[in-house]
CSV table of C-alpha atoms in Angstrom, one decimal:
chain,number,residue,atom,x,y,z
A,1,UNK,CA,11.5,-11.5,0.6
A,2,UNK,CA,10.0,-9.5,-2.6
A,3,UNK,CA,9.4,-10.5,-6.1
A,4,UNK,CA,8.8,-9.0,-8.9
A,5,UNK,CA,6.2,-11.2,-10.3
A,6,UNK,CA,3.1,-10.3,-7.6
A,7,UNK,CA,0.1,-8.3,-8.1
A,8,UNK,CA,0.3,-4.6,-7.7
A,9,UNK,CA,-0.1,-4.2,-3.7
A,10,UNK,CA,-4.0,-3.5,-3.2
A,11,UNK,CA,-4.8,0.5,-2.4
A,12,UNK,CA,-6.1,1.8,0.8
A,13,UNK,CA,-10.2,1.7,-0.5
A,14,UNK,CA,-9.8,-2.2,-0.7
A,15,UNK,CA,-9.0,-3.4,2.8
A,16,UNK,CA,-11.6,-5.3,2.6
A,17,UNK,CA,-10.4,-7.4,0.6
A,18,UNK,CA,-7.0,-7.9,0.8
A,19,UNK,CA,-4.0,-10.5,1.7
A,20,UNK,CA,-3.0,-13.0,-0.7
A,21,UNK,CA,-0.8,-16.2,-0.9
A,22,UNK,CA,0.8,-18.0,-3.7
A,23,UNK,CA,-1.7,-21.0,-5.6
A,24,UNK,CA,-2.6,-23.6,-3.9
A,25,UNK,CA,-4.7,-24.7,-0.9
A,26,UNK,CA,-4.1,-23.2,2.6
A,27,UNK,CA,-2.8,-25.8,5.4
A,28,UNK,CA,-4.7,-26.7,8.2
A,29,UNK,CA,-4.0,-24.7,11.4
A,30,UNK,CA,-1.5,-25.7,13.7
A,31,UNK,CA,-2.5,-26.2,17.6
A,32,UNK,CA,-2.6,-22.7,19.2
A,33,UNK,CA,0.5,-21.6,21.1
A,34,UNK,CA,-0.6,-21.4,25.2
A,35,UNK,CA,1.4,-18.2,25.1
A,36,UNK,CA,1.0,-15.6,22.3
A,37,UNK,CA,3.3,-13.9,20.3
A,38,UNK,CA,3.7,-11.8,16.8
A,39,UNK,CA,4.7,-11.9,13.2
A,40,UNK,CA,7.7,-10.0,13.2
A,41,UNK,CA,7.6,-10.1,9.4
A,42,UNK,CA,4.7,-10.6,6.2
A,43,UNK,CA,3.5,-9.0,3.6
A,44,UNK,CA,-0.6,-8.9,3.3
A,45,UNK,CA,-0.3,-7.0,0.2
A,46,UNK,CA,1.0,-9.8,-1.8
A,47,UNK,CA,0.1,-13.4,-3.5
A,48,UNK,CA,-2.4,-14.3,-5.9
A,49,UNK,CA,-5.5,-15.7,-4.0
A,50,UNK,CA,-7.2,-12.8,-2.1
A,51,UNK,CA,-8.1,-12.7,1.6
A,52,UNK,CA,-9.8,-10.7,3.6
A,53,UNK,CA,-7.1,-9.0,5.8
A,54,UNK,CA,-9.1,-9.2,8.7
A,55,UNK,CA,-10.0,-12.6,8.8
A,56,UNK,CA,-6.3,-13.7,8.3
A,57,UNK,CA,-5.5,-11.4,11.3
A,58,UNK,CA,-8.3,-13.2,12.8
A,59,UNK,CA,-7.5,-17.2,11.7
A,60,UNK,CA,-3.7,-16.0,13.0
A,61,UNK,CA,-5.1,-14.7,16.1
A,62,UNK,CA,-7.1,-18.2,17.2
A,63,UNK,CA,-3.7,-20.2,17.0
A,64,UNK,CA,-1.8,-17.6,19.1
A,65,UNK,CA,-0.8,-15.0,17.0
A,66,UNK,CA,-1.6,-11.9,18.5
A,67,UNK,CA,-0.4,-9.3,15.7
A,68,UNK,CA,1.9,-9.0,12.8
A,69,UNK,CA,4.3,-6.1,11.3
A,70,UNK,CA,3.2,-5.5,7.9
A,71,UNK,CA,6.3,-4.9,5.9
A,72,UNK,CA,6.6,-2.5,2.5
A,73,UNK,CA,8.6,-3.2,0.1
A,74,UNK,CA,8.2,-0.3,-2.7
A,75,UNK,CA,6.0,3.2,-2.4
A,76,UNK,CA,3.0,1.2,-3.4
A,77,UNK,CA,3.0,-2.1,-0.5
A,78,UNK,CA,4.7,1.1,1.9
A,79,UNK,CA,1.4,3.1,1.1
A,80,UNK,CA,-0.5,0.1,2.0
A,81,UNK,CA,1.1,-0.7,5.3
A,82,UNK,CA,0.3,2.6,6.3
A,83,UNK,CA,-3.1,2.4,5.6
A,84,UNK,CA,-3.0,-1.2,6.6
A,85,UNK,CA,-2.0,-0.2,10.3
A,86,UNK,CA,-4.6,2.4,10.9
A,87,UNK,CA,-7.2,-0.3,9.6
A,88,UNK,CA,-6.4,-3.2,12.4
A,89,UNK,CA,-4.7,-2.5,16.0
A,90,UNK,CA,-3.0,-5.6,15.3
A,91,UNK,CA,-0.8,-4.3,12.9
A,92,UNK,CA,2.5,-2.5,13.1
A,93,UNK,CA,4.4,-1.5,9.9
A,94,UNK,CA,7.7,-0.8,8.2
A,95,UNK,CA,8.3,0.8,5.2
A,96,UNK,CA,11.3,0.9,2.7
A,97,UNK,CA,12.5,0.5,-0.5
A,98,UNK,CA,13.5,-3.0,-1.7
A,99,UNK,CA,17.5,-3.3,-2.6
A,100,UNK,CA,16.0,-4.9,-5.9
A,101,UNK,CA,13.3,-2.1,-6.9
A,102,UNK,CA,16.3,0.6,-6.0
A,103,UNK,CA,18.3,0.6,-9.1
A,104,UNK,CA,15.0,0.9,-11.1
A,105,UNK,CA,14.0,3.9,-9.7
A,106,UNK,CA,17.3,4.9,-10.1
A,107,UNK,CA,17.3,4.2,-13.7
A,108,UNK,CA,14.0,6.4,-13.8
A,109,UNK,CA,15.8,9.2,-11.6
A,110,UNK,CA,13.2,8.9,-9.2
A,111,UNK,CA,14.9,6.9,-6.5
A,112,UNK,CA,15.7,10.0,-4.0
A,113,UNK,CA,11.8,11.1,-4.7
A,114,UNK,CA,10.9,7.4,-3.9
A,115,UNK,CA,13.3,7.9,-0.5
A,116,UNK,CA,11.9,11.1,0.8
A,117,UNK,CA,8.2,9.6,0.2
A,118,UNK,CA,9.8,6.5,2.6
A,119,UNK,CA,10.9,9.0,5.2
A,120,UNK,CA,7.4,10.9,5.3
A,121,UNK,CA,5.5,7.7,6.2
A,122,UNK,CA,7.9,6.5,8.6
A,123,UNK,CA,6.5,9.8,10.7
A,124,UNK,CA,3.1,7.8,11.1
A,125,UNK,CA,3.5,6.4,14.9
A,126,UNK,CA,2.7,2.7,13.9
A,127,UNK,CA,5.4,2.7,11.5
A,128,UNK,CA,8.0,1.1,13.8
A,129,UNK,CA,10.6,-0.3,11.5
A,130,UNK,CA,12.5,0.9,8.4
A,131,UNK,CA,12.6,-2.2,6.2
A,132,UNK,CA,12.8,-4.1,4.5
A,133,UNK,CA,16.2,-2.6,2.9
A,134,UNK,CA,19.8,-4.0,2.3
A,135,UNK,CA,21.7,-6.0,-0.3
A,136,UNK,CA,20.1,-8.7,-2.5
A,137,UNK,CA,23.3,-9.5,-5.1
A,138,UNK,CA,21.1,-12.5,-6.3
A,139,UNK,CA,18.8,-10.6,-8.2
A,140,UNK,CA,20.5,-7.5,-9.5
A,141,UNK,CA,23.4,-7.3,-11.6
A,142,UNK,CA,26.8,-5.1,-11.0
A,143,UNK,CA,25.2,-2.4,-13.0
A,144,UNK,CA,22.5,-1.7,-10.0
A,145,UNK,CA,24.8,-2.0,-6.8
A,146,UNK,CA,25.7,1.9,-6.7
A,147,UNK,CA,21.6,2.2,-6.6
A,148,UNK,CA,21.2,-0.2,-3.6
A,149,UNK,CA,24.2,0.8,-1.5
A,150,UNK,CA,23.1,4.4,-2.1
A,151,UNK,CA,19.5,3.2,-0.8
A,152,UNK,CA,20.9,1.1,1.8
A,153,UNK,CA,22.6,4.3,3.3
A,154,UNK,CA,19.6,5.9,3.6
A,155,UNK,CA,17.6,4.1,4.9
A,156,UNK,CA,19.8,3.5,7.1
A,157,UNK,CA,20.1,7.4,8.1
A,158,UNK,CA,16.3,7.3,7.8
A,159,UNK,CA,16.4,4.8,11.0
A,160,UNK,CA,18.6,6.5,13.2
A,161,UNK,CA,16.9,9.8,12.4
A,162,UNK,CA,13.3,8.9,13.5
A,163,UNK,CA,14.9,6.6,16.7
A,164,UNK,CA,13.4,3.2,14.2
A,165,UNK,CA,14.6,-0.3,14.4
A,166,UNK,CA,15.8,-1.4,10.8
A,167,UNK,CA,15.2,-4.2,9.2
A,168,UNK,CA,17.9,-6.2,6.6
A,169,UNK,CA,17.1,-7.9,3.8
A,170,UNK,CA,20.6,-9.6,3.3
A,171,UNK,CA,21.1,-12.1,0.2
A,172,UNK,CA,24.6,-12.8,-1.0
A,173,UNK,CA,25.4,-9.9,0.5
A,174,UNK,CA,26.7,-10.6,4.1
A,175,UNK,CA,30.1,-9.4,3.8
A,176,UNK,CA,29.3,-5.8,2.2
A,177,UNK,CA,26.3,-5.5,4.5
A,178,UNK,CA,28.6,-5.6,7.8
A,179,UNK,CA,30.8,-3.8,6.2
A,180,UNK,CA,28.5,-0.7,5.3
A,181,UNK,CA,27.3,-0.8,9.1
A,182,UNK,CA,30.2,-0.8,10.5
A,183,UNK,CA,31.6,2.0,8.1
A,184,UNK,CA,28.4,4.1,8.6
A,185,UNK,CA,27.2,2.5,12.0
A,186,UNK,CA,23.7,0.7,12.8
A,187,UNK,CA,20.6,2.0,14.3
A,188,UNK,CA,20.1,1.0,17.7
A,189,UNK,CA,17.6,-1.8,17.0
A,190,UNK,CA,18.3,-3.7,14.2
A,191,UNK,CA,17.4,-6.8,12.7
A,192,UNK,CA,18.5,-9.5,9.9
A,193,UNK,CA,15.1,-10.5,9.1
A,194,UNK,CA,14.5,-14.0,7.1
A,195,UNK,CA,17.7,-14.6,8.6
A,196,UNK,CA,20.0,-16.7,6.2
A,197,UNK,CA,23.6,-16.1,8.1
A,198,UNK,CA,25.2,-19.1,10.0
A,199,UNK,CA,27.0,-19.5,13.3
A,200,UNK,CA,29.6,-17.0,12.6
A,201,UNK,CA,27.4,-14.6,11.2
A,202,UNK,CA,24.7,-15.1,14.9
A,203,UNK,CA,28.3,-14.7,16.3
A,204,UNK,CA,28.8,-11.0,14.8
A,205,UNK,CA,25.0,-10.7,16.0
A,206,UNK,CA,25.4,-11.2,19.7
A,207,UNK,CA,28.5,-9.0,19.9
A,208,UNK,CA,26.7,-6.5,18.2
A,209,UNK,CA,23.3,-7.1,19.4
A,210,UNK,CA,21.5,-7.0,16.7
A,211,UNK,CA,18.5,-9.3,16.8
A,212,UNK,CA,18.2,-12.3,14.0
A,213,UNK,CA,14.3,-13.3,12.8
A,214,UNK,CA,14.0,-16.9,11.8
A,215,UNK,CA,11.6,-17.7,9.2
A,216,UNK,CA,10.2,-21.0,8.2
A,217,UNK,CA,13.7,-22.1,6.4
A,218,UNK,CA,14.6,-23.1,10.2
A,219,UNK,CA,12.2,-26.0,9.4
A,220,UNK,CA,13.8,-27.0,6.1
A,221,UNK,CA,15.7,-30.6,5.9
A,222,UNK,CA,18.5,-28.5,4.3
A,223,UNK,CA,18.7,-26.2,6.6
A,224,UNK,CA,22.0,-27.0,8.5
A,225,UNK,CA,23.8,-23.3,8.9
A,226,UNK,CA,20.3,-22.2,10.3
A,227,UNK,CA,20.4,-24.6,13.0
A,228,UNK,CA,24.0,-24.0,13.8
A,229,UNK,CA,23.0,-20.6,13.8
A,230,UNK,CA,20.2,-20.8,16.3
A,231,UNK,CA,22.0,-23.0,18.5
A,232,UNK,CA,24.8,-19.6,19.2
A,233,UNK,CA,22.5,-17.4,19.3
A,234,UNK,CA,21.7,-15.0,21.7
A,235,UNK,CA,18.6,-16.2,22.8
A,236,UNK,CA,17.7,-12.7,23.8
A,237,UNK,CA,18.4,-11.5,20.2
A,238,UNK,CA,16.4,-14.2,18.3
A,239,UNK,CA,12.9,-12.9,16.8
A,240,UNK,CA,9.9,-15.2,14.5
A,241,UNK,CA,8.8,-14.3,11.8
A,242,UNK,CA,6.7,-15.8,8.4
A,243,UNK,CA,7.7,-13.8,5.5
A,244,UNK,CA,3.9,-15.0,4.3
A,245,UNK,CA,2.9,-15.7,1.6
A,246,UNK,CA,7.0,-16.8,0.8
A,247,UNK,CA,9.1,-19.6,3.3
A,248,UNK,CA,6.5,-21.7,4.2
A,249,UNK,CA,7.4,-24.2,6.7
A,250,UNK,CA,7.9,-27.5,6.3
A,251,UNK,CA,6.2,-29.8,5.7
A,252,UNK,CA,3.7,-27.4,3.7
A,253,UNK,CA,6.2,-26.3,1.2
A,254,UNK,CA,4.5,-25.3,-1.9
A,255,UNK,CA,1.6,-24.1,-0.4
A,256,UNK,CA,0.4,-20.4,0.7
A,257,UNK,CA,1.9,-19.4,3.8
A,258,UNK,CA,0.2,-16.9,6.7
A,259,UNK,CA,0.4,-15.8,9.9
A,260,UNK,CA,-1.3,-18.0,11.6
A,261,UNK,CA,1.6,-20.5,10.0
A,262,UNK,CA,3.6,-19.4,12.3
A,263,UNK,CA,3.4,-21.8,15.7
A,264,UNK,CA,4.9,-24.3,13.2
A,265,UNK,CA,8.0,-22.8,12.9
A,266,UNK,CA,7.9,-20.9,17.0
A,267,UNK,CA,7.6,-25.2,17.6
A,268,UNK,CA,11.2,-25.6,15.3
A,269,UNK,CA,12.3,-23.3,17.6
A,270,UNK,CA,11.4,-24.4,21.1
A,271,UNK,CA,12.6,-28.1,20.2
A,272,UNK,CA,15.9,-27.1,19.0
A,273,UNK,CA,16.6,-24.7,21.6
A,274,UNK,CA,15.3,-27.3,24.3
A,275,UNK,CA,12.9,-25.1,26.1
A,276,UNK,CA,8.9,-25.4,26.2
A,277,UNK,CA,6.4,-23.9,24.3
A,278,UNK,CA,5.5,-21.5,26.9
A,279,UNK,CA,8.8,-20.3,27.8
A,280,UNK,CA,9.5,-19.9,23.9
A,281,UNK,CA,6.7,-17.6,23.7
A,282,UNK,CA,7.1,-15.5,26.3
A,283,UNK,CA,11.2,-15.1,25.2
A,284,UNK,CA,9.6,-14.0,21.7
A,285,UNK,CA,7.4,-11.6,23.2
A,286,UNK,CA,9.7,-9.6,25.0
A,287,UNK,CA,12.3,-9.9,22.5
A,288,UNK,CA,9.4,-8.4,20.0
A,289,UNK,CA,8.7,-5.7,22.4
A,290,UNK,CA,12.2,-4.5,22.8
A,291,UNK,CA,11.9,-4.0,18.8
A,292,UNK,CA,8.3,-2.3,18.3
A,293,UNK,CA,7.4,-1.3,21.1
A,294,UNK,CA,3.6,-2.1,22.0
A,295,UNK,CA,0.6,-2.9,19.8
A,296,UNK,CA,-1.7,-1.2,22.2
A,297,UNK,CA,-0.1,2.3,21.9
């Protein structure tokens, strides 16, 4: 998830003093998982209330969050996550263009520049994922859908060029998104991160396999098609993810989110899917390795 109304991302010089989260106070840490497993999804580089990136890695790290994939969403946050990955071993990255930022660039007749800058730092051997890219038709208007199909396609080219996995941003989109990968076919490794489909859309999922990341909406009251979703999935295809500093799990709505939120919503997980938390973790770890790869190479 990307808005437009964050702070520039931060530039490589200011590690240091990076992160960020929406207002408001942080919630207390959640027990720590007895088996740990990684962020599939964040972005450091946004929010309003600074942190030191380390020491987030570090607070997510102490409840059982061993890593993260830091996730670009324009040149600027894709700049960032490449710099952010050579700063901390615990970081992987993916870089794109956002659907919504494409039909600006567009406008500016920069957007195939932007594109070509995306594929360069996709070469840097922690950039595992191209993403996050897709359809949002909740923020842009008709006049900007030739822009994001025409980045959607090339990122998606981008993916199976470099052997990446890809990650979707999807939002009132589902129906054009299949139908773009099945016209021009999927990457090998692909994944509907923030996943917002429901049963019949985890359904399309299995028979493709294409893995589904499940955010902290799973622990929304309201979130009905989520949990239908879940329950048909292929538990070899499901993934966790934050989407920090957005999606915050209940019930901490309204404040920032993090990584080390996430044991609240790996817990949603393991009680609806009936297993314990161990067994949940170590299902999420190797389902996160068949995506990235390893954090130690």
């Amino acid at each position: 998830m990307c808005t437009h109304d964050v702070p520039r991302p931060y530039r490589p010089e200011e590690l240091t003093d990076i992160g960020g989260a929406r207002p408001g106070a942080f919630a207390g840490a959640p027990a720590p998982l007895p088996v740990p497993v990684y962020d599939n999804h964040t972005h450091f580089d946004f929010g309003d209330s600074p942190v030191e990136l380390r020491a987030a890695l570090d607070a997510a790290e102490a409840v059982g969050v061993a890593g993260a994939v830091q996730v670009g969403c324009d040149l600027a946050s894709s700049r960032f996550t490449v710099a952010a990955v050579d700063a901390d071993p615990r970081l992987l990255g993916a870089v794109a263009i956002h659907p919504n930022d494409a039909p600006e660039l567009a406008l500016a007749g920069t957007l195939d520049d932007a594109l070509a800058e995306i594929d360069a730092m996709a070469a840097h051997p922690r950039i595992r994922a191209i993403g996050e890219t897709g359809l949002d038709y909740f923020r842009t208007g008709e006049a900007g859908l030739a822009a994001q199909h025409h980045s959607f396609r090339a990122h998606l080219d981008m993916a199976k060029q470099r052997e990446l996995a890809l990650q979707i941003h999807c939002r009132d989109a589902h129906t054009d998104v299949l139908a773009t990968l099945d016209e021009v076919g999927a990457p090998s490794r692909l994944v509907f991160h923030c996943f917002s489909g429901d049963a019949e859309l985890a359904k399309i999922c299995n028979e493709k396999g294409w893995f589904m990341s499940f955010s902290g909406t799973l622990t929304f009251k309201n979130a009905h098609n989520l949990r239908a979703a879940l329950a048909v999935a292929d538990p070899a295809l499901i993934l966790v993810e934050t989407d920090a500093p957005f999606l915050t799990p209940h019930p901490f709505r309204g404040r920032p989110n993090a990584s080390y939120m996430l044991p609240y919503t790996v817990q949603c997980m393991a009680q609806l899917m009936g297993l314990d938390l161990s067994e949940m973790g170590h299902l999420l770890r190797t389902n996160t390795g068949s995506v990235y790869g390893s954090w130690s190479d």
